[in-house]
């Protein structure tokens, strides 16, 4: 049994949250949207859905990402509870990344977004070209 902490002494993260409203500028859910709307997070999270992957495998599979951006993205996702990092404590180092249950629940939505982008990129390109031509 844990010791109850007076409400005035609870950290802000433990305090009861007001209902979320993504349209409100001060809503913490905006930080979540910023985290998952990052183009690298949109690509890394779905890759981790089926199996844990090592850093170099992620670098190979996510075209165009730099080591620095991959490290930063993985760190942000780990800090926010979406990715779990497992260091096997071996020499040479063997570190794997996998989705947490929360990250797994998000991956389902992001995979749908990825498939939508693949299915509709040509139509988006045509609309952009038409708009540019009309200028």
XYZ file of C-alpha atoms in Angstrom:
135
model
C 0.000 0.000 0.000
C 1.443 3.401 -1.001
C 1.462 6.527 1.083
C -1.154 9.051 0.036
C 0.275 12.422 -0.867
C -1.741 15.585 -0.142
C -3.158 17.126 -3.318
C -1.097 20.281 -2.771
C 2.119 18.195 -2.759
C 1.339 16.082 -5.834
C 3.466 16.764 -8.902
C 1.595 18.460 -11.727
C 1.735 15.271 -13.821
C -0.110 13.327 -11.117
C -2.788 15.965 -10.499
C -6.220 15.372 -12.025
C -6.322 16.636 -15.598
C -9.074 18.746 -17.100
C -10.873 17.284 -20.129
C -8.683 17.452 -23.221
C -9.481 19.855 -26.059
C -6.968 19.904 -28.926
C -8.413 23.191 -30.186
C -7.463 24.945 -26.950
C -4.012 26.551 -27.173
C -3.122 25.576 -23.615
C -4.268 21.955 -23.778
C -1.505 19.406 -23.091
C -2.897 17.253 -25.900
C -1.255 19.751 -28.286
C 2.155 18.498 -27.116
C 1.070 14.969 -27.991
C 0.021 16.097 -31.479
C 3.379 17.836 -31.968
C 5.206 14.679 -30.902
C 3.356 12.283 -33.204
C 3.005 14.701 -36.146
C 6.786 14.836 -36.503
C 7.595 13.318 -39.913
C 10.236 11.009 -38.457
C 7.942 9.767 -35.677
C 5.277 9.090 -38.319
C 7.768 6.778 -40.050
C 9.565 5.188 -37.082
C 6.531 4.179 -35.017
C 4.924 1.969 -37.713
C 8.279 0.265 -38.402
C 8.500 -0.852 -34.794
C 5.026 -2.377 -34.787
C 5.946 -5.942 -35.720
C 9.334 -6.437 -34.101
C 12.079 -4.733 -32.128
C 14.685 -3.106 -34.346
C 18.233 -1.935 -33.827
C 19.382 1.575 -34.644
C 21.183 0.621 -37.871
C 18.147 -1.298 -39.160
C 15.972 1.778 -38.573
C 18.548 3.935 -40.393
C 18.428 1.589 -43.399
C 14.643 1.404 -43.507
C 13.793 5.099 -43.010
C 15.141 6.742 -46.146
C 16.586 10.204 -45.639
C 16.837 10.228 -41.840
C 20.183 11.174 -40.328
C 21.695 9.409 -37.327
C 21.196 12.597 -35.308
C 17.487 12.853 -36.172
C 16.906 9.148 -35.551
C 18.564 9.371 -32.139
C 16.541 12.486 -31.246
C 13.291 10.915 -32.476
C 13.858 7.673 -30.562
C 14.770 9.604 -27.427
C 11.624 11.772 -27.671
C 9.429 8.720 -28.235
C 11.084 6.904 -25.324
C 10.757 9.853 -22.940
C 7.070 10.113 -23.810
C 6.360 6.430 -23.238
C 5.801 5.340 -26.842
C 9.057 3.421 -27.395
C 10.975 1.109 -25.085
C 14.767 0.860 -25.330
C 16.392 -2.429 -24.396
C 20.156 -2.476 -23.873
C 21.346 -6.096 -23.858
C 24.554 -5.067 -22.024
C 26.853 -6.791 -24.497
C 30.112 -5.935 -26.203
C 29.732 -4.754 -28.888
C 26.621 -2.867 -27.792
C 23.274 -4.408 -28.742
C 20.364 -2.024 -28.245
C 16.873 -2.657 -29.582
C 13.828 -0.424 -29.751
C 10.234 -1.627 -29.586
C 6.849 -0.062 -29.082
C 5.287 0.186 -25.660
C 1.610 -0.790 -25.415
C 0.777 2.912 -25.806
C 3.001 3.164 -28.891
C 1.416 0.028 -30.321
C -2.048 1.561 -29.977
C -0.821 4.656 -31.853
C 0.884 2.615 -34.585
C -2.458 1.315 -35.842
C -3.580 4.866 -36.599
C -0.254 5.890 -38.146
C -0.175 2.857 -40.439
C -3.582 3.951 -41.741
C -2.172 7.454 -42.359
C 0.835 5.956 -44.186
C -1.417 3.843 -46.429
C -3.633 6.884 -47.121
C -0.562 8.931 -48.154
C 0.625 6.147 -50.465
C -2.824 5.807 -52.055
C -3.436 9.538 -52.533
C -0.054 11.156 -53.243
C -0.709 11.371 -57.008
C -4.014 13.194 -56.517
C -2.364 15.605 -54.064
C 0.449 16.231 -56.573
C -2.076 16.950 -59.352
C -3.960 19.410 -57.131
C -0.701 21.180 -56.212
C 0.377 21.425 -59.857
C -3.040 22.782 -60.873
C -2.922 25.386 -58.118
C 0.586 26.480 -59.099
C -0.400 26.667 -62.776
C -3.372 28.870 -61.870
C -1.150 31.465 -60.172
